PDB file of C-alpha atoms in Angstrom:
ATOM      1  CA  MET A   1      29.019   2.695  14.627  1.00 49.00           C
ATOM      2  CA  SER A   2      25.290   3.089  15.317  1.00 69.00           C
ATOM      3  CA  GLU A   3      23.495   1.421  18.217  1.00 88.00           C
ATOM      4  CA  ALA A   4      22.097  -2.043  17.563  1.00 95.00           C
ATOM      5  CA  ILE A   5      18.619  -2.420  16.133  1.00 98.00           C
ATOM      6  CA  THR A   6      16.421  -5.452  16.633  1.00 98.00           C
ATOM      7  CA  VAL A   7      14.461  -6.852  13.691  1.00 98.00           C
ATOM      8  CA  ILE A   8      11.659  -9.275  14.560  1.00 98.00           C
ATOM      9  CA  GLY A   9      10.511 -11.250  11.543  1.00 98.00           C
ATOM     10  CA  LEU A  10      13.229 -12.343   9.126  1.00 98.00           C
ATOM     11  CA  GLY A  11      11.192 -13.289   6.078  1.00 97.00           C
ATOM     12  CA  ASN A  12      12.085 -11.918   2.659  1.00 95.00           C
ATOM     13  CA  ALA A  13      11.230  -8.346   3.615  1.00 95.00           C
ATOM     14  CA  GLY A  14      12.575  -8.453   7.162  1.00 97.00           C
ATOM     15  CA  LEU A  15      15.883 -10.003   6.190  1.00 97.00           C
ATOM     16  CA  SER A  16      16.290  -7.517   3.336  1.00 96.00           C
ATOM     17  CA  VAL A  17      15.741  -4.632   5.733  1.00 96.00           C
ATOM     18  CA  ALA A  18      18.093  -6.206   8.277  1.00 97.00           C
ATOM     19  CA  THR A  19      20.763  -6.623   5.586  1.00 95.00           C
ATOM     20  CA  ALA A  20      20.452  -2.955   4.639  1.00 95.00           C
ATOM     21  CA  LEU A  21      20.685  -1.901   8.298  1.00 96.00           C
ATOM     22  CA  LEU A  22      23.821  -4.012   8.779  1.00 96.00           C
ATOM     23  CA  LYS A  23      25.708  -1.500   6.645  1.00 95.00           C
ATOM     24  CA  HIS A  24      25.146   1.053   9.414  1.00 95.00           C
ATOM     25  CA  GLY A  25      25.606  -0.977  12.572  1.00 96.00           C
ATOM     26  CA  PRO A  26      24.868  -4.222  14.403  1.00 97.00           C
ATOM     27  CA  VAL A  27      21.484  -5.896  13.900  1.00 98.00           C
ATOM     28  CA  LEU A  28      19.849  -8.389  16.227  1.00 98.00           C
ATOM     29  CA  GLY A  29      17.010 -10.573  15.047  1.00 98.00           C
ATOM     30  CA  TYR A  30      14.514 -13.323  15.649  1.00 98.00           C
ATOM     31  CA  ASP A  31      12.198 -15.445  13.542  1.00 98.00           C
ATOM     32  CA  ARG A  32      10.179 -18.548  14.368  1.00 96.00           C
ATOM     33  CA  SER A  33      11.642 -20.271  11.300  1.00 97.00           C
ATOM     34  CA  GLU A  34      14.997 -21.956  11.835  1.00 96.00           C
ATOM     35  CA  GLU A  35      15.671 -21.705   8.115  1.00 97.00           C
ATOM     36  CA  ARG A  36      15.177 -17.922   8.145  1.00 97.00           C
ATOM     37  CA  CYS A  37      17.334 -17.646  11.277  1.00 97.00           C
ATOM     38  CA  LYS A  38      20.158 -19.493   9.538  1.00 98.00           C
ATOM     39  CA  LEU A  39      19.935 -17.200   6.504  1.00 98.00           C
ATOM     40  CA  ALA A  40      20.030 -14.193   8.813  1.00 98.00           C
ATOM     41  CA  ARG A  41      23.070 -15.498  10.693  1.00 98.00           C
ATOM     42  CA  ASP A  42      24.826 -16.105   7.397  1.00 98.00           C
ATOM     43  CA  ALA A  43      24.100 -12.486   6.471  1.00 97.00           C
ATOM     44  CA  GLY A  44      25.654 -11.203   9.698  1.00 98.00           C
ATOM     45  CA  VAL A  45      22.595 -10.747  11.921  1.00 98.00           C
ATOM     46  CA  GLU A  46      23.001 -11.790  15.552  1.00 98.00           C
ATOM     47  CA  VAL A  47      19.999 -14.083  15.942  1.00 98.00           C
ATOM     48  CA  ALA A  48      18.408 -14.830  19.323  1.00 97.00           C
ATOM     49  CA  ASP A  49      16.985 -18.240  20.197  1.00 95.00           C
ATOM     50  CA  SER A  50      13.689 -16.712  21.346  1.00 96.00           C
ATOM     51  CA  LEU A  51      11.773 -13.457  21.364  1.00 96.00           C
ATOM     52  CA  GLU A  52      12.459 -13.114  25.084  1.00 95.00           C
ATOM     53  CA  GLY A  53      16.164 -13.429  24.343  1.00 96.00           C
ATOM     54  CA  LEU A  54      16.027  -9.959  22.777  1.00 97.00           C
ATOM     55  CA  ASP A  55      14.647  -8.290  25.915  1.00 97.00           C
ATOM     56  CA  GLY A  56      16.672  -5.144  26.578  1.00 94.00           C
ATOM     57  CA  ARG A  57      19.195  -5.811  23.821  1.00 96.00           C
ATOM     58  CA  ALA A  58      18.431  -2.727  21.687  1.00 97.00           C
ATOM     59  CA  PRO A  59      16.481   0.515  22.139  1.00 97.00           C
ATOM     60  CA  VAL A  60      14.711   0.225  18.779  1.00 98.00           C
ATOM     61  CA  VAL A  61      12.719  -2.769  17.577  1.00 98.00           C
ATOM     62  CA  LEU A  62      11.599  -3.072  13.967  1.00 98.00           C
ATOM     63  CA  LEU A  63       8.758  -5.471  13.117  1.00 98.00           C
ATOM     64  CA  SER A  64       8.414  -7.295   9.799  1.00 98.00           C
ATOM     65  CA  LEU A  65       5.762  -9.916  10.426  1.00 98.00           C
ATOM     66  CA  PRO A  66       3.499 -11.944   8.116  1.00 96.00           C
ATOM     67  CA  LYS A  67       0.028 -11.037   9.396  1.00 95.00           C
ATOM     68  CA  PRO A  68      -1.811  -8.593  11.680  1.00 96.00           C
ATOM     69  CA  GLU A  69      -2.346 -11.142  14.461  1.00 97.00           C
ATOM     70  CA  ALA A  70       1.402 -11.671  14.681  1.00 97.00           C
ATOM     71  CA  SER A  71       2.021  -7.937  14.961  1.00 98.00           C
ATOM     72  CA  LEU A  72      -0.491  -7.580  17.784  1.00 98.00           C
ATOM     73  CA  ALA A  73       0.935 -10.584  19.605  1.00 97.00           C
ATOM     74  CA  VAL A  74       4.502  -9.303  19.370  1.00 98.00           C
ATOM     75  CA  ALA A  75       3.462  -5.787  20.401  1.00 98.00           C
ATOM     76  CA  GLY A  76       1.866  -7.287  23.499  1.00 97.00           C
ATOM     77  CA  ALA A  77       4.995  -9.317  24.210  1.00 97.00           C
ATOM     78  CA  LEU A  78       7.256  -6.277  23.853  1.00 98.00           C
ATOM     79  CA  ALA A  79       5.039  -4.281  26.214  1.00 98.00           C
ATOM     80  CA  SER A  80       5.650  -6.943  28.878  1.00 97.00           C
ATOM     81  CA  TRP A  81       9.449  -7.004  28.576  1.00 97.00           C
ATOM     82  CA  LYS A  82      11.410  -6.286  31.737  1.00 97.00           C
ATOM     83  CA  ASN A  83      13.658  -3.847  29.863  1.00 97.00           C
ATOM     84  CA  LEU A  84      11.352  -1.989  27.514  1.00 97.00           C
ATOM     85  CA  PRO A  85      12.523  -0.682  24.132  1.00 97.00           C
ATOM     86  CA  GLU A  86      12.247   3.019  23.471  1.00 98.00           C
ATOM     87  CA  LEU A  87      10.625   2.742  20.063  1.00 98.00           C
ATOM     88  CA  VAL A  88       8.882   0.136  17.925  1.00 98.00           C
ATOM     89  CA  ILE A  89       8.825   0.620  14.149  1.00 98.00           C
ATOM     90  CA  GLU A  90       6.087  -1.405  12.461  1.00 98.00           C
ATOM     91  CA  THR A  91       6.942  -2.206   8.843  1.00 98.00           C
ATOM     92  CA  SER A  92       4.675  -5.257   8.486  1.00 97.00           C
ATOM     93  CA  THR A  93       1.698  -4.791   6.184  1.00 95.00           C
ATOM     94  CA  VAL A  94      -1.285  -4.487   8.524  1.00 97.00           C
ATOM     95  CA  THR A  95      -4.516  -2.488   8.671  1.00 97.00           C
ATOM     96  CA  PRO A  96      -4.620   0.991  10.227  1.00 97.00           C
ATOM     97  CA  ASP A  97      -6.751  -0.515  13.013  1.00 98.00           C
ATOM     98  CA  THR A  98      -4.035  -3.065  13.835  1.00 98.00           C
ATOM     99  CA  ALA A  99      -1.408  -0.319  13.912  1.00 98.00           C
ATOM    100  CA  GLN A 100      -3.547   1.742  16.284  1.00 98.00           C
ATOM    101  CA  LYS A 101      -4.157  -1.246  18.580  1.00 98.00           C
ATOM    102  CA  SER A 102      -0.428  -2.052  18.658  1.00 98.00           C
ATOM    103  CA  ALA A 103       0.352   1.587  19.387  1.00 98.00           C
ATOM    104  CA  ALA A 104      -2.123   1.588  22.287  1.00 98.00           C
ATOM    105  CA  LEU A 105      -0.591  -1.562  23.802  1.00 98.00           C
ATOM    106  CA  LEU A 106       2.903  -0.089  23.639  1.00 98.00           C
ATOM    107  CA  ASP A 107       1.891   3.422  24.675  1.00 98.00           C
ATOM    108  CA  ALA A 108       0.355   2.008  27.854  1.00 98.00           C
ATOM    109  CA  ALA A 109       3.793   0.570  28.661  1.00 98.00           C
ATOM    110  CA  GLY A 110       5.571   3.823  27.806  1.00 98.00           C
ATOM    111  CA  VAL A 111       6.990   2.611  24.481  1.00 98.00           C
ATOM    112  CA  GLY A 112       6.883   4.773  21.352  1.00 98.00           C
ATOM    113  CA  PHE A 113       5.382   3.423  18.131  1.00 98.00           C
ATOM    114  CA  VAL A 114       5.304   4.388  14.463  1.00 98.00           C
ATOM    115  CA  ASP A 115       3.892   2.593  11.468  1.00 98.00           C
ATOM    116  CA  ALA A 116       6.384   2.774   8.616  1.00 98.00           C
ATOM    117  CA  ALA A 117       4.800   0.882   5.748  1.00 97.00           C
ATOM    118  CA  ILE A 118       7.175  -0.100   2.974  1.00 96.00           C
ATOM    119  CA  ALA A 119       6.529   0.605  -0.677  1.00 91.00           C
ATOM    120  CA  GLY A 120       8.642  -1.314  -3.170  1.00 81.00           C
ATOM    121  CA  GLY A 121      10.181  -4.711  -3.589  1.00 84.00           C
ATOM    122  CA  VAL A 122      12.820  -6.774  -1.854  1.00 84.00           C
ATOM    123  CA  ALA A 123      15.602  -5.453  -4.116  1.00 87.00           C
ATOM    124  CA  SER A 124      15.024  -1.833  -3.058  1.00 88.00           C
ATOM    125  CA  MET A 125      14.840  -2.943   0.575  1.00 87.00           C
ATOM    126  CA  ALA A 126      18.172  -4.766   0.457  1.00 85.00           C
ATOM    127  CA  ALA A 127      19.753  -1.823  -1.360  1.00 88.00           C
ATOM    128  CA  GLY A 128      18.603   0.570   1.360  1.00 88.00           C
ATOM    129  CA  GLU A 129      16.490   2.569  -1.072  1.00 92.00           C
ATOM    130  CA  ILE A 130      13.113   2.112   0.586  1.00 95.00           C
ATOM    131  CA  THR A 131      10.076   4.363   0.343  1.00 96.00           C
ATOM    132  CA  PHE A 132       8.324   4.580   3.706  1.00 97.00           C
ATOM    133  CA  PHE A 133       4.759   5.671   4.462  1.00 98.00           C
ATOM    134  CA  LEU A 134       5.068   7.002   8.022  1.00 98.00           C
ATOM    135  CA  GLY A 135       2.421   7.473  10.693  1.00 98.00           C
ATOM    136  CA  GLY A 136       2.682   8.330  14.380  1.00 98.00           C
ATOM    137  CA  THR A 137       2.974  11.160  16.877  1.00 98.00           C
ATOM    138  CA  ASP A 138       5.345  13.977  15.989  1.00 98.00           C
ATOM    139  CA  ALA A 139       7.745  12.928  18.765  1.00 98.00           C
ATOM    140  CA  ASN A 140       7.822   9.268  17.744  1.00 98.00           C
ATOM    141  CA  LYS A 141       8.231  10.118  14.061  1.00 98.00           C
ATOM    142  CA  ALA A 142      11.111  12.429  14.933  1.00 98.00           C
ATOM    143  CA  ALA A 143      12.769   9.542  16.796  1.00 98.00           C
ATOM    144  CA  ALA A 144      12.158   7.106  13.933  1.00 98.00           C
ATOM    145  CA  LYS A 145      13.278   9.258  11.002  1.00 97.00           C
ATOM    146  CA  PRO A 146      17.060   9.176  11.698  1.00 96.00           C
ATOM    147  CA  ILE A 147      16.879   5.374  11.762  1.00 96.00           C
ATOM    148  CA  LEU A 148      14.717   5.100   8.656  1.00 97.00           C
ATOM    149  CA  ASP A 149      16.893   7.643   6.851  1.00 96.00           C
ATOM    150  CA  ARG A 150      19.738   5.099   6.883  1.00 95.00           C
ATOM    151  CA  ILE A 151      17.808   2.850   4.497  1.00 96.00           C
ATOM    152  CA  ALA A 152      15.307   5.240   2.880  1.00 96.00           C
ATOM    153  CA  ALA A 153      15.069   6.742  -0.565  1.00 95.00           C
ATOM    154  CA  LYS A 154      11.961   8.674   0.512  1.00 96.00           C
ATOM    155  CA  ILE A 155       9.912   9.058   3.693  1.00 98.00           C
ATOM    156  CA  HIS A 156       6.331  10.278   3.331  1.00 97.00           C
ATOM    157  CA  ASP A 157       5.167  11.755   6.648  1.00 98.00           C
ATOM    158  CA  LEU A 158       1.429  11.114   6.431  1.00 97.00           C
ATOM    159  CA  GLY A 159       0.035  11.954   9.846  1.00 97.00           C
ATOM    160  CA  PRO A 160      -1.077  10.014  12.927  1.00 98.00           C
ATOM    161  CA  VAL A 161      -0.717   6.328  13.740  1.00 98.00           C
ATOM    162  CA  GLY A 162      -2.368   4.224  11.032  1.00 98.00           C
ATOM    163  CA  ALA A 163      -1.850   6.763   8.253  1.00 98.00           C
ATOM    164  CA  GLY A 164       1.183   4.950   6.883  1.00 97.00           C
ATOM    165  CA  MET A 165      -0.513   1.564   6.833  1.00 97.00           C
ATOM    166  CA  GLY A 166      -3.710   3.054   5.472  1.00 97.00           C
ATOM    167  CA  THR A 167      -1.806   4.536   2.561  1.00 97.00           C
ATOM    168  CA  LYS A 168      -0.120   1.237   1.794  1.00 96.00           C
ATOM    169  CA  VAL A 169      -3.223  -0.934   1.924  1.00 96.00           C
ATOM    170  CA  VAL A 170      -5.122   1.517  -0.283  1.00 96.00           C
ATOM    171  CA  ASN A 171      -2.194   1.683  -2.721  1.00 95.00           C
ATOM    172  CA  ASN A 172      -1.959  -2.109  -2.820  1.00 95.00           C
ATOM    173  CA  GLY A 173      -5.702  -2.408  -3.258  1.00 96.00           C
ATOM    174  CA  VAL A 174      -5.528  -0.158  -6.305  1.00 96.00           C
ATOM    175  CA  MET A 175      -2.658  -2.150  -7.790  1.00 95.00           C
ATOM    176  CA  HIS A 176      -4.390  -5.484  -7.300  1.00 96.00           C
ATOM    177  CA  ALA A 177      -7.756  -4.282  -8.634  1.00 97.00           C
ATOM    178  CA  VAL A 178      -6.126  -2.679 -11.678  1.00 97.00           C
ATOM    179  CA  MET A 179      -4.263  -5.940 -12.311  1.00 97.00           C
ATOM    180  CA  VAL A 180      -7.571  -7.788 -12.663  1.00 98.00           C
ATOM    181  CA  VAL A 181      -8.950  -5.132 -15.023  1.00 98.00           C
ATOM    182  CA  LEU A 182      -5.785  -5.373 -17.120  1.00 97.00           C
ATOM    183  CA  ILE A 183      -5.940  -9.163 -17.308  1.00 98.00           C
ATOM    184  CA  GLU A 184      -9.565  -8.961 -18.443  1.00 98.00           C
ATOM    185  CA  ALA A 185      -8.636  -6.379 -21.073  1.00 97.00           C
ATOM    186  CA  PHE A 186      -5.691  -8.353 -22.410  1.00 97.00           C
ATOM    187  CA  ALA A 187      -7.788 -11.531 -22.514  1.00 98.00           C
ATOM    188  CA  MET A 188     -10.178  -9.715 -24.857  1.00 97.00           C
ATOM    189  CA  LEU A 189      -7.224  -8.523 -26.923  1.00 96.00           C
ATOM    190  CA  ARG A 190      -5.919 -12.044 -27.371  1.00 96.00           C
ATOM    191  CA  LYS A 191      -9.367 -13.185 -28.455  1.00 97.00           C
ATOM    192  CA  LEU A 192      -9.252 -10.407 -31.060  1.00 97.00           C
ATOM    193  CA  ASP A 193      -5.725 -11.441 -32.141  1.00 96.00           C
ATOM    194  CA  ILE A 194      -4.333  -8.028 -31.253  1.00 95.00           C
ATOM    195  CA  PRO A 195      -0.710  -8.106 -30.000  1.00 95.00           C
ATOM    196  CA  THR A 196      -0.297  -7.520 -26.281  1.00 95.00           C
ATOM    197  CA  ASP A 197       2.436  -4.959 -26.928  1.00 95.00           C
ATOM    198  CA  THR A 198      -0.048  -2.780 -28.788  1.00 94.00           C
ATOM    199  CA  LEU A 199      -2.243  -2.106 -25.763  1.00 94.00           C
ATOM    200  CA  VAL A 200       0.806  -1.839 -23.484  1.00 96.00           C
ATOM    201  CA  GLU A 201       2.013   1.008 -25.699  1.00 96.00           C
ATOM    202  CA  ILE A 202      -1.433   2.613 -25.835  1.00 95.00           C
ATOM    203  CA  LEU A 203      -1.944   2.499 -22.073  1.00 95.00           C
ATOM    204  CA  ASN A 204       1.621   3.612 -21.333  1.00 95.00           C
ATOM    205  CA  ARG A 205       0.951   7.174 -22.428  1.00 92.00           C
ATOM    206  CA  GLU A 206      -0.092  10.346 -20.660  1.00 88.00           C
ATOM    207  CA  GLU A 207      -3.500   9.815 -22.287  1.00 91.00           C
ATOM    208  CA  GLY A 208      -3.533   6.186 -21.123  1.00 93.00           C
ATOM    209  CA  LEU A 209      -3.638   4.802 -17.599  1.00 94.00           C
ATOM    210  CA  LEU A 210      -2.279   8.024 -16.090  1.00 93.00           C
ATOM    211  CA  ARG A 211      -5.139  10.121 -17.455  1.00 94.00           C
ATOM    212  CA  PRO A 212      -7.752   9.143 -14.835  1.00 95.00           C
ATOM    213  CA  LEU A 213      -5.219   9.610 -12.036  1.00 95.00           C
ATOM    214  CA  ILE A 214      -3.592  12.889 -13.048  1.00 95.00           C
ATOM    215  CA  HIS A 215      -6.469  14.670 -14.755  1.00 95.00           C
ATOM    216  CA  ARG A 216      -9.617  13.307 -13.158  1.00 96.00           C
ATOM    217  CA  VAL A 217      -8.460  12.627  -9.606  1.00 97.00           C
ATOM    218  CA  GLY A 218      -5.625  15.153  -9.369  1.00 95.00           C
ATOM    219  CA  GLU A 219      -7.516  17.980 -11.076  1.00 95.00           C
ATOM    220  CA  ARG A 220     -11.262  17.527 -11.473  1.00 97.00           C
ATOM    221  CA  MET A 221     -12.054  15.712  -8.212  1.00 97.00           C
ATOM    222  CA  GLN A 222      -9.819  17.952  -6.121  1.00 96.00           C
ATOM    223  CA  ASP A 223     -11.260  21.075  -7.743  1.00 96.00           C
ATOM    224  CA  GLY A 224     -14.852  19.829  -7.768  1.00 96.00           C
ATOM    225  CA  ASN A 225     -14.972  20.711 -11.469  1.00 97.00           C
ATOM    226  CA  TYR A 226     -17.126  18.342 -13.498  1.00 97.00           C
ATOM    227  CA  GLU A 227     -18.116  20.631 -16.368  1.00 96.00           C
ATOM    228  CA  GLY A 228     -17.307  19.569 -19.939  1.00 93.00           C
ATOM    229  CA  GLY A 229     -14.978  16.685 -20.604  1.00 94.00           C
ATOM    230  CA  MET A 230     -15.984  13.088 -21.289  1.00 96.00           C
ATOM    231  CA  SER A 231     -19.573  12.822 -20.086  1.00 97.00           C
ATOM    232  CA  ALA A 232     -20.721  10.144 -17.675  1.00 98.00           C
ATOM    233  CA  SER A 233     -23.367   9.086 -20.206  1.00 98.00           C
ATOM    234  CA  ASN A 234     -20.727   8.566 -22.906  1.00 98.00           C
ATOM    235  CA  ALA A 235     -18.513   6.699 -20.441  1.00 98.00           C
ATOM    236  CA  ARG A 236     -21.517   4.519 -19.569  1.00 98.00           C
ATOM    237  CA  LYS A 237     -22.044   3.801 -23.278  1.00 98.00           C
ATOM    238  CA  ASP A 238     -18.384   2.810 -23.703  1.00 98.00           C
ATOM    239  CA  SER A 239     -18.590   0.601 -20.628  1.00 98.00           C
ATOM    240  CA  VAL A 240     -21.650  -1.153 -22.084  1.00 98.00           C
ATOM    241  CA  LEU A 241     -19.753  -1.761 -25.332  1.00 98.00           C
ATOM    242  CA  ALA A 242     -16.855  -3.289 -23.407  1.00 97.00           C
ATOM    243  CA  LEU A 243     -19.240  -5.594 -21.542  1.00 98.00           C
ATOM    244  CA  GLU A 244     -20.951  -6.625 -24.773  1.00 98.00           C
ATOM    245  CA  THR A 245     -17.595  -7.316 -26.429  1.00 98.00           C
ATOM    246  CA  ALA A 246     -16.459  -9.475 -23.530  1.00 98.00           C
ATOM    247  CA  GLN A 247     -19.697 -11.443 -23.719  1.00 98.00           C
ATOM    248  CA  GLN A 248     -19.372 -11.918 -27.475  1.00 98.00           C
ATOM    249  CA  LEU A 249     -15.777 -13.093 -27.088  1.00 98.00           C
ATOM    250  CA  GLY A 250     -16.591 -15.413 -24.207  1.00 98.00           C
ATOM    251  CA  VAL A 251     -14.201 -13.647 -21.823  1.00 98.00           C
ATOM    252  CA  PRO A 252     -15.181 -13.776 -18.132  1.00 98.00           C
ATOM    253  CA  ILE A 253     -14.990 -10.342 -16.525  1.00 97.00           C
ATOM    254  CA  PHE A 254     -15.358  -9.458 -12.873  1.00 97.00           C
ATOM    255  CA  ALA A 255     -13.691  -6.143 -12.019  1.00 97.00           C
ATOM    256  CA  THR A 256     -14.783  -4.479 -15.276  1.00 97.00           C
ATOM    257  CA  LEU A 257     -18.362  -5.622 -14.724  1.00 97.00           C
ATOM    258  CA  ALA A 258     -18.420  -4.344 -11.152  1.00 97.00           C
ATOM    259  CA  SER A 259     -17.016  -0.971 -12.218  1.00 97.00           C
ATOM    260  CA  HIS A 260     -19.941  -0.447 -14.629  1.00 98.00           C
ATOM    261  CA  THR A 261     -22.586  -0.164 -11.905  1.00 98.00           C
ATOM    262  CA  PRO A 262     -21.633   3.344 -10.653  1.00 98.00           C
ATOM    263  CA  TYR A 263     -22.067   4.688 -14.205  1.00 98.00           C
ATOM    264  CA  GLU A 264     -25.642   3.402 -14.209  1.00 98.00           C
ATOM    265  CA  ILE A 265     -26.267   4.973 -10.811  1.00 98.00           C
ATOM    266  CA  ALA A 266     -24.742   8.322 -11.821  1.00 98.00           C
ATOM    267  CA  CYS A 267     -26.789   8.539 -14.996  1.00 98.00           C
ATOM    268  CA  SER A 268     -29.972   7.613 -13.128  1.00 98.00           C
ATOM    269  CA  LYS A 269     -29.252  10.513 -10.756  1.00 97.00           C
ATOM    270  CA  GLY A 270     -29.088  13.048 -13.607  1.00 97.00           C
ATOM    271  CA  MET A 271     -25.293  13.270 -13.735  1.00 97.00           C
ATOM    272  CA  GLY A 272     -25.047  12.067 -17.342  1.00 98.00           C
ATOM    273  CA  ASN A 273     -23.898  15.387 -18.792  1.00 97.00           C
ATOM    274  CA  GLU A 274     -21.121  15.916 -16.269  1.00 98.00           C
ATOM    275  CA  ASP A 275     -17.567  14.676 -16.754  1.00 98.00           C
ATOM    276  CA  TYR A 276     -17.370  11.063 -15.666  1.00 98.00           C
ATOM    277  CA  ALA A 277     -15.120  12.039 -12.780  1.00 98.00           C
ATOM    278  CA  ALA A 278     -18.398  13.231 -11.236  1.00 98.00           C
ATOM    279  CA  LEU A 279     -18.891   9.636 -10.108  1.00 98.00           C
ATOM    280  CA  ALA A 280     -16.792  10.835  -7.159  1.00 98.00           C
ATOM    281  CA  LYS A 281     -19.892  12.650  -5.889  1.00 98.00           C
ATOM    282  CA  LEU A 282     -21.563   9.295  -5.268  1.00 98.00           C
ATOM    283  CA  TRP A 283     -18.828   8.383  -2.794  1.00 98.00           C
ATOM    284  CA  GLU A 284     -18.952  11.850  -1.250  1.00 98.00           C
ATOM    285  CA  ASP A 285     -22.627  11.212  -0.461  1.00 98.00           C
ATOM    286  CA  TRP A 286     -22.164   7.594   0.630  1.00 98.00           C
ATOM    287  CA  CYS A 287     -19.129   8.277   2.854  1.00 98.00           C
ATOM    288  CA  ASP A 288     -19.912  11.838   3.989  1.00 98.00           C
ATOM    289  CA  ILE A 289     -16.571  13.100   2.671  1.00 97.00           C
ATOM    290  CA  ASP A 290     -15.360  15.911   0.392  1.00 97.00           C
ATOM    291  CA  PHE A 291     -12.701  15.281  -2.244  1.00 97.00           C
ATOM    292  CA  LYS A 292     -12.044  18.970  -2.894  1.00 93.00           C
ATOM    293  CA  ARG A 293      -8.732  20.405  -1.745  1.00 85.00           C
TER     294      ARG A 293
END
């Protein structure tokens, strides 16, 4: 039987992770909510009455907390324990900056830290089939991986502290922004009396939603190749037509409208004949970065 692991934060995600870990050994836990504590006890977690009641109880502490301020507060509390843990695994969704600040607090006390952001839903967590985005020092990641392997389908080792959380927040940002674009698009479809399933089928093709990701980001941007292809000027024209259609149909659009502006900027800068993936060069200039491999 494996050594006990402490899970702090027993919300939907934390309790699912704790339940998965229970298959491999004892799990201790704490949450400020009595209701969540009761659910955890019913699941087999040994729940402490307070955060301080977990001091020295397990060498590894896993965090699953609702907001960045909570993570920082708990990291500070752990750093002041009389019997320090060896490693803290941060699975809460926080910014890279929060992860780095937590790591600094714990490092000053001699406690290891990794950010292990979780990708996927509660079902995959409870089943122990989690995808982790991992950041930290090589030594701390090496200590964390055997523990995460118990409940992981895949671990992406992404680099230093903050890299795991950075990957998750960017991924989530993409998902949430795309959701708004899709809602705007399907609102126009309904106004045109076109079945929703039709556009779902059209977008769910290699030439659909995956095309910008696989071809334009994965190939053109990484190769710096913007010759040929769908020109930025033609993409601008299509974007204008979409905006006009939304206006004619009386459909409010926000994300689609905002996404049109870079096409105007690119064309004004003489990039109209390049593939529309060349919009990436605007961000290269603005952010002083290079997308090429």
